[in-house]
Short mmCIF file of C-alpha atoms in Angstrom, two decimals:
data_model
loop_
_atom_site.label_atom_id
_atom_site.label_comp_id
_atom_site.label_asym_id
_atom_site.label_seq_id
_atom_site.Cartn_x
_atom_site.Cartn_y
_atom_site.Cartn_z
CA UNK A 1 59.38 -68.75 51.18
CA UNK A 2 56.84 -70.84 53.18
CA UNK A 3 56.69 -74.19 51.88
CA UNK A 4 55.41 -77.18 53.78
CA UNK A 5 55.58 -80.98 52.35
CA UNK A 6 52.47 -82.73 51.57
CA UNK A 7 50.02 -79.61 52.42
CA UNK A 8 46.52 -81.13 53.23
CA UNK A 9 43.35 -79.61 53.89
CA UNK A 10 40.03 -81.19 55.46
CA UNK A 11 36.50 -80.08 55.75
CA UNK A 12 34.99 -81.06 58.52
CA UNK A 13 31.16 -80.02 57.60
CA UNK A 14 28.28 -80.97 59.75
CA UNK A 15 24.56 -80.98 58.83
CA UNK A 16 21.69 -82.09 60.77
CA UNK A 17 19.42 -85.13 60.69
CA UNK A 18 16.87 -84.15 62.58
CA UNK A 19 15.81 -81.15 65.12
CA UNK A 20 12.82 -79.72 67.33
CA UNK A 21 9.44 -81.65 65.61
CA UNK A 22 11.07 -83.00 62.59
CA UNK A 23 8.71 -85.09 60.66
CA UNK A 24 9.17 -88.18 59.15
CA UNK A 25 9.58 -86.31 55.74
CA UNK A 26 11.92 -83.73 56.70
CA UNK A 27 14.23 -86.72 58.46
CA UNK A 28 14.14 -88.34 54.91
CA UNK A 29 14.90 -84.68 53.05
CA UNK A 30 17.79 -83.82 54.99
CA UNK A 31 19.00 -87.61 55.03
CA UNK A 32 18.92 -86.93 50.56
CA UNK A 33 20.43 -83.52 50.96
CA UNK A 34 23.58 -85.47 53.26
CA UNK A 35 24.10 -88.01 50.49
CA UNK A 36 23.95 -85.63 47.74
CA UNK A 37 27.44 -84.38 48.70
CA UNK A 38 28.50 -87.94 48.19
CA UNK A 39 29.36 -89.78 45.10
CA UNK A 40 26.06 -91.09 43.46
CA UNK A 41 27.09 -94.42 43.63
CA UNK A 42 27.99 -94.44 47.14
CA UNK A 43 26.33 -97.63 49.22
CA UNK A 44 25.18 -95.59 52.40
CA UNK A 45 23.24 -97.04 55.85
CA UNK A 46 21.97 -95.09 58.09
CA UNK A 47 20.35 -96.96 60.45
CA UNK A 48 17.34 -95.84 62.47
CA UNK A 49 19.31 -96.28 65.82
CA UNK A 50 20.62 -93.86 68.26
CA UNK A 51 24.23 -93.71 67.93
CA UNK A 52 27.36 -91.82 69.58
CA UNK A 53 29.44 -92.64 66.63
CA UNK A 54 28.58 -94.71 63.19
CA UNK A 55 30.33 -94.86 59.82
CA UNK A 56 27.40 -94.60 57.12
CA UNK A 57 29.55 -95.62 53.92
CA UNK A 58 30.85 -98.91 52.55
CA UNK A 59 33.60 -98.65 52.52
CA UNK A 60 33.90 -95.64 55.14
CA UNK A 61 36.54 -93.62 52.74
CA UNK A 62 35.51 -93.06 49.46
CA UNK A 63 38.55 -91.82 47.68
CA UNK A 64 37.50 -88.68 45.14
CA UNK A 65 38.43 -88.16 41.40
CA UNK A 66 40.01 -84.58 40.50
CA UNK A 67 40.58 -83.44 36.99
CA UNK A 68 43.72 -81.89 38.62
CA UNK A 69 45.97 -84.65 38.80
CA UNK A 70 48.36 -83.49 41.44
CA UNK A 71 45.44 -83.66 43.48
CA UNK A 72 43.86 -86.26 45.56
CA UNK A 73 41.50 -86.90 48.30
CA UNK A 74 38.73 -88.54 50.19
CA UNK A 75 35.10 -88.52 51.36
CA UNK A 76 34.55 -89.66 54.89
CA UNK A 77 31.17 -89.70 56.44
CA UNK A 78 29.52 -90.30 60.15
CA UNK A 79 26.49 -89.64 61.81
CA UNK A 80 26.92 -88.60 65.52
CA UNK A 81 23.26 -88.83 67.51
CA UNK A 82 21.44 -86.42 65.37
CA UNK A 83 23.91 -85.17 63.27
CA UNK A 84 25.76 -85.90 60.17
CA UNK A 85 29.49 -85.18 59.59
CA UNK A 86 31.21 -85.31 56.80
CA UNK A 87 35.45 -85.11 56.23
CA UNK A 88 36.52 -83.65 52.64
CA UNK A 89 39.99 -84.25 52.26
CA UNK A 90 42.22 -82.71 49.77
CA UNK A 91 45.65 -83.10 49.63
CA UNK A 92 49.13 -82.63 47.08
CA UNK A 93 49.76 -85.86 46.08
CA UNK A 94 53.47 -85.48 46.34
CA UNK A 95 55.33 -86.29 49.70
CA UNK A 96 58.87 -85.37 48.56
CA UNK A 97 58.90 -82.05 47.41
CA UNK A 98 58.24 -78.85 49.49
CA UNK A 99 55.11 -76.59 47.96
CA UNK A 100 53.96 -73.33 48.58
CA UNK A 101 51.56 -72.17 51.11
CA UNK A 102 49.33 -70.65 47.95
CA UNK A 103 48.74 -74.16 47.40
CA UNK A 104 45.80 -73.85 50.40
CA UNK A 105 43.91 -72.12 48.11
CA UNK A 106 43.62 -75.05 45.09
CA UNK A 107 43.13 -77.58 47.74
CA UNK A 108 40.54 -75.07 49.11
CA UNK A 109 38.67 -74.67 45.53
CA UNK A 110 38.87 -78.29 45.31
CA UNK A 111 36.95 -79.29 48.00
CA UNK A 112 34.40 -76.54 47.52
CA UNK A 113 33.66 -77.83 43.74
CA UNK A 114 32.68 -81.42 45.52
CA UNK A 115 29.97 -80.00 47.85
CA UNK A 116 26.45 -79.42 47.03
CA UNK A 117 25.94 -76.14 47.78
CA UNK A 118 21.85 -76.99 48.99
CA UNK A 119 23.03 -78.67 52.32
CA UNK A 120 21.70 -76.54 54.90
CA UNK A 121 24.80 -76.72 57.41
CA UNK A 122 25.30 -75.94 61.14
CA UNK A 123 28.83 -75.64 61.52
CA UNK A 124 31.98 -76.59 59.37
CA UNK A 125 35.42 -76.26 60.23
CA UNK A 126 38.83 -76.05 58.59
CA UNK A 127 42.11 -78.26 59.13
CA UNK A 128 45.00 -77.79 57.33
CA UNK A 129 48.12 -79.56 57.69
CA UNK A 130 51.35 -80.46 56.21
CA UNK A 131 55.24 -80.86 57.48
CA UNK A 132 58.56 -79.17 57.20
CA UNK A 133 61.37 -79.85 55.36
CA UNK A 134 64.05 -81.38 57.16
CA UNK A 135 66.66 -78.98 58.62
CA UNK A 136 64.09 -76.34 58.03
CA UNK A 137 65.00 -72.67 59.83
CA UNK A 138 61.46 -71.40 58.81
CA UNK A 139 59.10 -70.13 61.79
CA UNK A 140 56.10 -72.29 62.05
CA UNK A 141 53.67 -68.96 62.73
CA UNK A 142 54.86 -66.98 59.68
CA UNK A 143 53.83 -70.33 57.68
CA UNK A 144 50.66 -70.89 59.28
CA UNK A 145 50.06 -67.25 58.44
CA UNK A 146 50.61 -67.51 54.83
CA UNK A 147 48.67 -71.01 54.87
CA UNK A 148 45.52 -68.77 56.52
CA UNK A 149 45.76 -66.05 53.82
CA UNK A 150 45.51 -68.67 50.96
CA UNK A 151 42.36 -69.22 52.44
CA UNK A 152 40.64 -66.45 53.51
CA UNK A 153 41.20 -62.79 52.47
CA UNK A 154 41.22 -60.50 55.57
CA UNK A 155 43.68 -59.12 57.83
CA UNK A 156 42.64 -60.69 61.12
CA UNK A 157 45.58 -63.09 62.38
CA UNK A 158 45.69 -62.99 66.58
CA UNK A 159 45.70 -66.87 66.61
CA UNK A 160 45.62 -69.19 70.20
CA UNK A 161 48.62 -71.18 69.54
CA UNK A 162 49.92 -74.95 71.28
CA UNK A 163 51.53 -77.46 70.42
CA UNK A 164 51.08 -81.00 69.17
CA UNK A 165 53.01 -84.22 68.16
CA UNK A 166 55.93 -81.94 68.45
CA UNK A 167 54.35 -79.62 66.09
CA UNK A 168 53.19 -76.32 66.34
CA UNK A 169 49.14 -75.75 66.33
CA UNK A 170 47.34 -72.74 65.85
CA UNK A 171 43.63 -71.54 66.06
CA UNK A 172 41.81 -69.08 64.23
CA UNK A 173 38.20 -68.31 65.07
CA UNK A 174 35.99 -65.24 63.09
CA UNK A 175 32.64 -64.73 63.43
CA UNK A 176 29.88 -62.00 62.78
CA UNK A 177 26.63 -64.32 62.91
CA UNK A 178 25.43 -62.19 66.28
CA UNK A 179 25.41 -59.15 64.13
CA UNK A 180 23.31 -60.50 61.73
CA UNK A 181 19.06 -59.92 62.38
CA UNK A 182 16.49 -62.54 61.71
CA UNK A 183 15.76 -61.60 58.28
CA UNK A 184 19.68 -62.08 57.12
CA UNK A 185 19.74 -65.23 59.10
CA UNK A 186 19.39 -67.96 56.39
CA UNK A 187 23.05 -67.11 54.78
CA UNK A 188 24.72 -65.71 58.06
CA UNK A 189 26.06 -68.74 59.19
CA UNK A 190 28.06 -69.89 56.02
CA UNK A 191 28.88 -66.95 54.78
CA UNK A 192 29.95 -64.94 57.96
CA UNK A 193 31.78 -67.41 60.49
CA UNK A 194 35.02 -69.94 59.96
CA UNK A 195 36.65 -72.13 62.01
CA UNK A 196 40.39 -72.92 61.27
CA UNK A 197 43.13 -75.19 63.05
CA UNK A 198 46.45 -75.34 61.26
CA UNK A 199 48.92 -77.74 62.23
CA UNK A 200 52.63 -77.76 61.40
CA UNK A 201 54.70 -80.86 62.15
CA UNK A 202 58.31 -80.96 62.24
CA UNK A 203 58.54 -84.28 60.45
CA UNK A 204 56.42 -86.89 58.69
CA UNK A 205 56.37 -89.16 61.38
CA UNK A 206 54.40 -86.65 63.27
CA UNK A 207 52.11 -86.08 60.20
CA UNK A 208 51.45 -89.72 59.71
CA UNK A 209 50.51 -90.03 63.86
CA UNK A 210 48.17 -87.14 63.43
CA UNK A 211 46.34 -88.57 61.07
CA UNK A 212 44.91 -91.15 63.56
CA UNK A 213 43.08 -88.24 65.39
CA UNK A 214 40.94 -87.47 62.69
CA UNK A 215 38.14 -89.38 64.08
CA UNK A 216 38.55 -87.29 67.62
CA UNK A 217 38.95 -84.43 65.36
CA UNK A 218 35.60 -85.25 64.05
CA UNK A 219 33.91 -85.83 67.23
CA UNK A 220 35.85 -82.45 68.84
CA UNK A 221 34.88 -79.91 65.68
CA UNK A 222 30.64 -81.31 65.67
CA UNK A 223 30.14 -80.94 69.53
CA UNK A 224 31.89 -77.36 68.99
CA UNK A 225 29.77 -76.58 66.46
CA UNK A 226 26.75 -77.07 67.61
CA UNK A 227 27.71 -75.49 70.64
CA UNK A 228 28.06 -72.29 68.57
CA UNK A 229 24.91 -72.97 66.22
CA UNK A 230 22.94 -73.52 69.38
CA UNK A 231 23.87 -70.40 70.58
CA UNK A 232 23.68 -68.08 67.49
CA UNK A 233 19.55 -70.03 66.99
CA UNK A 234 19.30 -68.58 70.77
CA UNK A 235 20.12 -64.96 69.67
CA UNK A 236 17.45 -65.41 67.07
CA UNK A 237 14.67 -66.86 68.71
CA UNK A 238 15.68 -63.85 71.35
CA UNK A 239 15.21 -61.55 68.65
CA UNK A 240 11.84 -63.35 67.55
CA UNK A 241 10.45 -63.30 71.18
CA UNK A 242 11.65 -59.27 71.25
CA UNK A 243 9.55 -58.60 68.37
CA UNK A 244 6.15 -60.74 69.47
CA UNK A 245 6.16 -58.75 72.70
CA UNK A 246 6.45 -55.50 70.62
CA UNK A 247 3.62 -56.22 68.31
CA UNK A 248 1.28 -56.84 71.66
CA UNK A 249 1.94 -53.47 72.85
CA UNK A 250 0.85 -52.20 70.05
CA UNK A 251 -2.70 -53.75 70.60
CA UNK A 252 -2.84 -53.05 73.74
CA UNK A 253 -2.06 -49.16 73.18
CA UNK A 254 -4.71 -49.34 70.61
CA UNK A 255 -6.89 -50.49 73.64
CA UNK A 256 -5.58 -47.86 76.21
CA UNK A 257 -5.89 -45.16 73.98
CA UNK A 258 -9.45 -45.75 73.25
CA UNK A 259 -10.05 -46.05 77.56
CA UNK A 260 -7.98 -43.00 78.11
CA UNK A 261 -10.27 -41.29 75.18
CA UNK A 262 -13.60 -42.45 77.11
CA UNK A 263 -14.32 -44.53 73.92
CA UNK A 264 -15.85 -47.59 73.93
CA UNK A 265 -14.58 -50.43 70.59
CA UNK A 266 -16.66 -52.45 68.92
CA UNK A 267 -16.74 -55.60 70.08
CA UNK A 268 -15.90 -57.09 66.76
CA UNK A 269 -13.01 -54.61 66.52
CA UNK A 270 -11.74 -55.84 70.65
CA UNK A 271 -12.43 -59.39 69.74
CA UNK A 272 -10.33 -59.11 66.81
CA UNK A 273 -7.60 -56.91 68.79
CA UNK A 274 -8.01 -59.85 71.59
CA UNK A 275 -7.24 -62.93 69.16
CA UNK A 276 -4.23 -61.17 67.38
CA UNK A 277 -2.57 -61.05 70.65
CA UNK A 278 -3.71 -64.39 71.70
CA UNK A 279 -2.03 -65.61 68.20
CA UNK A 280 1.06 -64.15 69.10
CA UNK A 281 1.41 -65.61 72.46
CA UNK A 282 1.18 -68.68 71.25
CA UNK A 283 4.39 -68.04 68.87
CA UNK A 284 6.00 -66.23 72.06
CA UNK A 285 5.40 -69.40 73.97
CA UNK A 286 6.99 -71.75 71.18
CA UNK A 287 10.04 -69.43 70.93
CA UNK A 288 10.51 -69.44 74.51
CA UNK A 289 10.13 -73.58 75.05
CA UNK A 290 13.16 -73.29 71.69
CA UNK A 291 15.37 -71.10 74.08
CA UNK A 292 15.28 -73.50 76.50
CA UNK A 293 15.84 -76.49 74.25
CA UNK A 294 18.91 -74.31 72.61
CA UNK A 295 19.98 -74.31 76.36
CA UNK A 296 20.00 -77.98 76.35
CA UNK A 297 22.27 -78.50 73.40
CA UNK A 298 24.52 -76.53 74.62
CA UNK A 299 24.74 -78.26 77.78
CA UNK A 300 25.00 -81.86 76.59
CA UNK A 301 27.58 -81.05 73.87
CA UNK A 302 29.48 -78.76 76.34
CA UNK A 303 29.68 -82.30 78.00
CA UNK A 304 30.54 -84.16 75.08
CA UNK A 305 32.99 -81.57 74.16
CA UNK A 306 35.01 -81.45 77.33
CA UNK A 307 35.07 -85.37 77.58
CA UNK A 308 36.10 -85.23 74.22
CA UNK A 309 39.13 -83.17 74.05
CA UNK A 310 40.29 -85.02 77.47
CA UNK A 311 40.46 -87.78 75.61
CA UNK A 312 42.39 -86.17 72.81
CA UNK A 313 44.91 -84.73 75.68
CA UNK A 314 45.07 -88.04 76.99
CA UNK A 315 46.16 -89.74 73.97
CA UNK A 316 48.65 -87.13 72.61
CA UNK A 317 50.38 -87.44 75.64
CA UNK A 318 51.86 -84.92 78.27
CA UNK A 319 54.41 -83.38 76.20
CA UNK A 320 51.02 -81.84 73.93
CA UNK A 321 49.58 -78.38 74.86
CA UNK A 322 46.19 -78.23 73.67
CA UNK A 323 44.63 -75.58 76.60
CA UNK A 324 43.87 -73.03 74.20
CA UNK A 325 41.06 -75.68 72.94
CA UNK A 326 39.46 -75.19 76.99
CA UNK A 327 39.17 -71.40 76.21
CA UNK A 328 35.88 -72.42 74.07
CA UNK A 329 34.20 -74.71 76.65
CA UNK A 330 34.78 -71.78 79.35
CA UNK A 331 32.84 -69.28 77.04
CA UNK A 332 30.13 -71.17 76.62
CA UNK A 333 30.02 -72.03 80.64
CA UNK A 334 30.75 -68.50 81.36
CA UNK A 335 28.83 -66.31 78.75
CA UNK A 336 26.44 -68.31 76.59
CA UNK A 337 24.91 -70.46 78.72
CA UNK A 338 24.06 -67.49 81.55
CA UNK A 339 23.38 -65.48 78.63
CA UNK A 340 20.46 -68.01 77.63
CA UNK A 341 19.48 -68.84 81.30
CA UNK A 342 19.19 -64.86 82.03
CA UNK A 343 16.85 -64.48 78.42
CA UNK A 344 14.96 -67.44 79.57
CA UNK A 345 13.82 -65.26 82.90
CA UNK A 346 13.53 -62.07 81.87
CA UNK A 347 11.34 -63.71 78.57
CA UNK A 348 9.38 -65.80 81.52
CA UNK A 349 8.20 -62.62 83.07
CA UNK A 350 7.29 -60.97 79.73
CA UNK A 351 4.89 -63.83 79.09
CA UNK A 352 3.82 -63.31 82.60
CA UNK A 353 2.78 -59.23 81.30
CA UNK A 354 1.57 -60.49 78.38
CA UNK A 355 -1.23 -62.66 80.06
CA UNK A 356 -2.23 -60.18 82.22
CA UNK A 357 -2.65 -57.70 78.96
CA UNK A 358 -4.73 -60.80 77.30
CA UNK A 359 -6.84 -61.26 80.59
CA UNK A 360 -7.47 -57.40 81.13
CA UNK A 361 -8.64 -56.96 77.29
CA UNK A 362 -10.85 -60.35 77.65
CA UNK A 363 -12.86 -58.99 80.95
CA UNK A 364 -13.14 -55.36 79.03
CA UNK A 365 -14.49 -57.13 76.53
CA UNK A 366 -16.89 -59.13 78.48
CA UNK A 367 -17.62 -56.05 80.38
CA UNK A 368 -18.74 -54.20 77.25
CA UNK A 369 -20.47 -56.91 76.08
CA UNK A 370 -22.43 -57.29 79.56
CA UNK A 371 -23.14 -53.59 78.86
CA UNK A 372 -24.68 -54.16 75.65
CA UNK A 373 -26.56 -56.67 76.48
CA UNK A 374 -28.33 -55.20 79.90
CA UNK A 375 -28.83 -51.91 77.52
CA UNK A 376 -30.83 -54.14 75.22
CA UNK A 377 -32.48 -55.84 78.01
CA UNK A 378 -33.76 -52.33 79.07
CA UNK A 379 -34.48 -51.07 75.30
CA UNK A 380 -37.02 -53.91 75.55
CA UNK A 381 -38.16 -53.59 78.86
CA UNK A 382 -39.34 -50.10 78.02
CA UNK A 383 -40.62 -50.65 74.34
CA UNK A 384 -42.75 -53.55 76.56
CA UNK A 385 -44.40 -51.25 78.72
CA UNK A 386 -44.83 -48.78 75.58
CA UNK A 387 -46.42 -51.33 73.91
CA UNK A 388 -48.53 -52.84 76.47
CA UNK A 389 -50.00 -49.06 77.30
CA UNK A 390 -50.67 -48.50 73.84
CA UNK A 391 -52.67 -52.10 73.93
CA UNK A 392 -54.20 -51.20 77.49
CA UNK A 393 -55.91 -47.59 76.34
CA UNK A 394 -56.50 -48.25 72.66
CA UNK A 395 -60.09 -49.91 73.64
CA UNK A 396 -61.13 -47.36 76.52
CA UNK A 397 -60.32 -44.96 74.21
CA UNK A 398 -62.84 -45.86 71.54
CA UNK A 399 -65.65 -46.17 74.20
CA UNK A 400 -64.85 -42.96 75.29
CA UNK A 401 -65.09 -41.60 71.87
CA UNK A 402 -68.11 -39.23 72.85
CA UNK A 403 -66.36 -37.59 75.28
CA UNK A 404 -63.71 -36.33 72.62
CA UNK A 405 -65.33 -35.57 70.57
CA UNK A 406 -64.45 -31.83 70.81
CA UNK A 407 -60.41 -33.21 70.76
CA UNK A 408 -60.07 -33.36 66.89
CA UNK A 409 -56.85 -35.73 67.23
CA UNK A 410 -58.76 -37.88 69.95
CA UNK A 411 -61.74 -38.02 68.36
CA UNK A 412 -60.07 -38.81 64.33
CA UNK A 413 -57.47 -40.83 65.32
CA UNK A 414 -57.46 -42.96 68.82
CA UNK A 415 -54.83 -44.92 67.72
CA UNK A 416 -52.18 -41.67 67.60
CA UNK A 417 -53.30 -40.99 71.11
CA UNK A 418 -52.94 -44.18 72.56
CA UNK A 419 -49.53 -44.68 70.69
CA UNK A 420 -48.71 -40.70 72.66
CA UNK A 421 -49.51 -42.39 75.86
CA UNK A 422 -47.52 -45.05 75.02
CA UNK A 423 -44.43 -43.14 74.32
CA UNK A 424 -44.94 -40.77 77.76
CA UNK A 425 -45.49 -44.27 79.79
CA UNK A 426 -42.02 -45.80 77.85
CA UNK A 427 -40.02 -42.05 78.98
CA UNK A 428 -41.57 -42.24 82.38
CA UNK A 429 -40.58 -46.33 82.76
CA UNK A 430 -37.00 -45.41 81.47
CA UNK A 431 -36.19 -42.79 84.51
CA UNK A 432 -37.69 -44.63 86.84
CA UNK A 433 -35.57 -47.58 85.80
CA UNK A 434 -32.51 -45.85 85.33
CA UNK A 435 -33.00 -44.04 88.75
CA UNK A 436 -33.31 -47.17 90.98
CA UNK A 437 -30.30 -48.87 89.13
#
């Protein structure tokens, strides 16, 4: 059997405040959306300051009410800078009597029926907890195992493992989000990735101690998170800057192909061509200013995170090992943060292509248009000198109407021969014309 005493599990769920050009309104909708997951009567201030760490309830634990009377538990909510956090915490309200590891999974349903599921989230991680009995031969991994199966059905248990307060911590990290494409993105996140530390103390005195890290806990688990969010939003605006350089090939191979064809567009249909591309540079710019701004969350909660969990090494004492929480921090120094820095380039120098496509299709443009325009410049140019001949010989002509008289079209109709002369002078003014140029 795997039984723990007092098995409790906490949420730690984090949502955001406000982002990249939030407005006003959207700062106020995701504010309601925070406080829905709260009891409605719940006196919350959230002050318009910038903050490291403030508690945004009176009074900062709101204790919950469960139909299940074995149960109880605990709201606990904090904005951090830009973020909200939130602590659900469920536990068996019994600290005598050993329960089963299955228990996980009430706790788990629990804390899920107190959420509104509306909360757009960026992160959320799993704690769960409890002590042994005393004199207890059971191994602390095979219980942490059964714990993790209460909780989530799969078969994926290769855990980093420390310890802490003389307890025995493990780590569980799956996630799939990277595999997802921008279209599956808006459900990815919650549905696909969870983040699960399970701690087994030997005693209760341990238990009670770790309870007074819940606030570094809360602090650790947000700066990870958004470490991980900002990374998985780079792989999407990646995949959005992918497909705006795709669809300005396309108009430019509609452009090449109709220049390798000896074709020349209408300019309505280039103009057109030449303003969907310059529409979708402008989104390809955008994206690539968000890569870079994903790159900066990263960095300063990398920071945060690492100053963080010295501090939580620091006040656990020597006797703690908690390296296995560094492994995250190095993977984000080591893969995602190259990983963005590299996009950012090779994205640079596709924005670099894609101006020269936008400048080459604006001076064909101009070129045809120049074209058209000296063509009409000559269409008149020669219907002038038509026109002026015809006005030149139309008199003569009538003066000289004795002398053709034995022309029948001369003689009837002086206007139809001027207008012939005026049509050979026109011919002869266009090859002349078109020779010298």
């Amino acid at each position: 059997m795997s039984d723990l005493i007092y098995p409790t599990l906490d949420l730690f769920l984090y949502a955001l405040k406000t982002s990249l050009n939030t407005t006003d309104a959207e700062t106020e909708k995701n504010k309601a959306a925070f406080l829905a997951q709260l009891p409605s009567n719940t006196q919350f201030n959230d002050p318009d300051i910038e903050t490291e760490y403030l508690e945004i309830t009176h009074p900062t634990q709101i204790n919950f009410i469960s139909q299940n009377k074995i149960l109880e538990g605990y709201y606990y909510a904090v904005r951090l800078n830009d973020t909200y956090g939130l602590q659900v915490d469920c536990s068996i309200n019994n600290q005598t009597e050993t329960q089963p590891a299955k228990s996980f999974a009430i706790l788990k349903t629990e804390i899920e029926q107190k959420l509104n599921k509306e909360l757009a989230t960026i992160g959320q991680t799993w704690l769960l907890s409890g002590w042994l009995p005393e004199n207890s031969s059971q191994n602390p991994e095979d219980i942490a195992k059964d714990c993790y199966y209460a909780l989530f059905k799969d078969t994926y248990w290769q855990p980093e493992k420390g310890t802490f307060l003389d307890g025995k911590i493990f780590e569980i990290w799956r996630s799939e989000n990277t595999n997802y494409s921008l279209e599956e993105a808006s459900n990815a996140l919650n549905s696909h990735e969870h983040y699960v530390i399970i701690a087994i103390y030997t005693n209760r005195e341990s238990a009670e101690q770790a309870a007074e890290f819940y606030k570094d806990w809360m602090g650790l688990f947000c700066y990870r998170n958004k470490i991980w969010w900002a990374y998985w939003q780079s792989r999407l605006v990646k995949e959005s800057l992918l497909n705006h350089y795709k669809q300005i090939e396309e108009n430019r191979k509609i452009t090449n192909q109709s220049n390798s064809r000896q074709e020349k567009q209408n300019i309505t249909t280039s103009r057109k061509i030449l303003n969907n591309i310059d529409n979708i540079l402008q989104q390809y710019t955008i994206d690539l200013l968000n890569l870079s701004f994903q790159k900066q969350i990263i960095e300063i909660n990398l920071s945060n995170y690492q100053i963080r969990l010295a501090l939580i090494k620091e006040k656990a004492g020597q006797n703690n090992q908690l390296d296995f929480l560094e492994k995250f921090s190095n993977l984000a120094t080591k893969k995602y943060l190259p990983q963005i820095t590299k996009d950012i380039e090779n994205m640079q120098l596709g924005l670099q292509l894609l101006e020269d496509t936008i400048n080459a299709t604006r001076s064909r443009i101009e070129a045809e248009k120049a074209e058209r325009e000296h063509n009409f410049q000559e269409l008149v140019a020669v219907a002038g000198a038509g026109i002026a001949t015809v006005s030149l010989v139309k008199e003569p002509i009538k003066e000289c109407k004795e002398i053709f008289k034995q022309v029948h079209l001369f003689y009837e109709s002086p206007s139809s021969f001027s207008l012939i002369v005026g049509i050979i002078v026109s011919f002869v003014v266009w090859g002349l014309r078109k020779r010298l140029r």
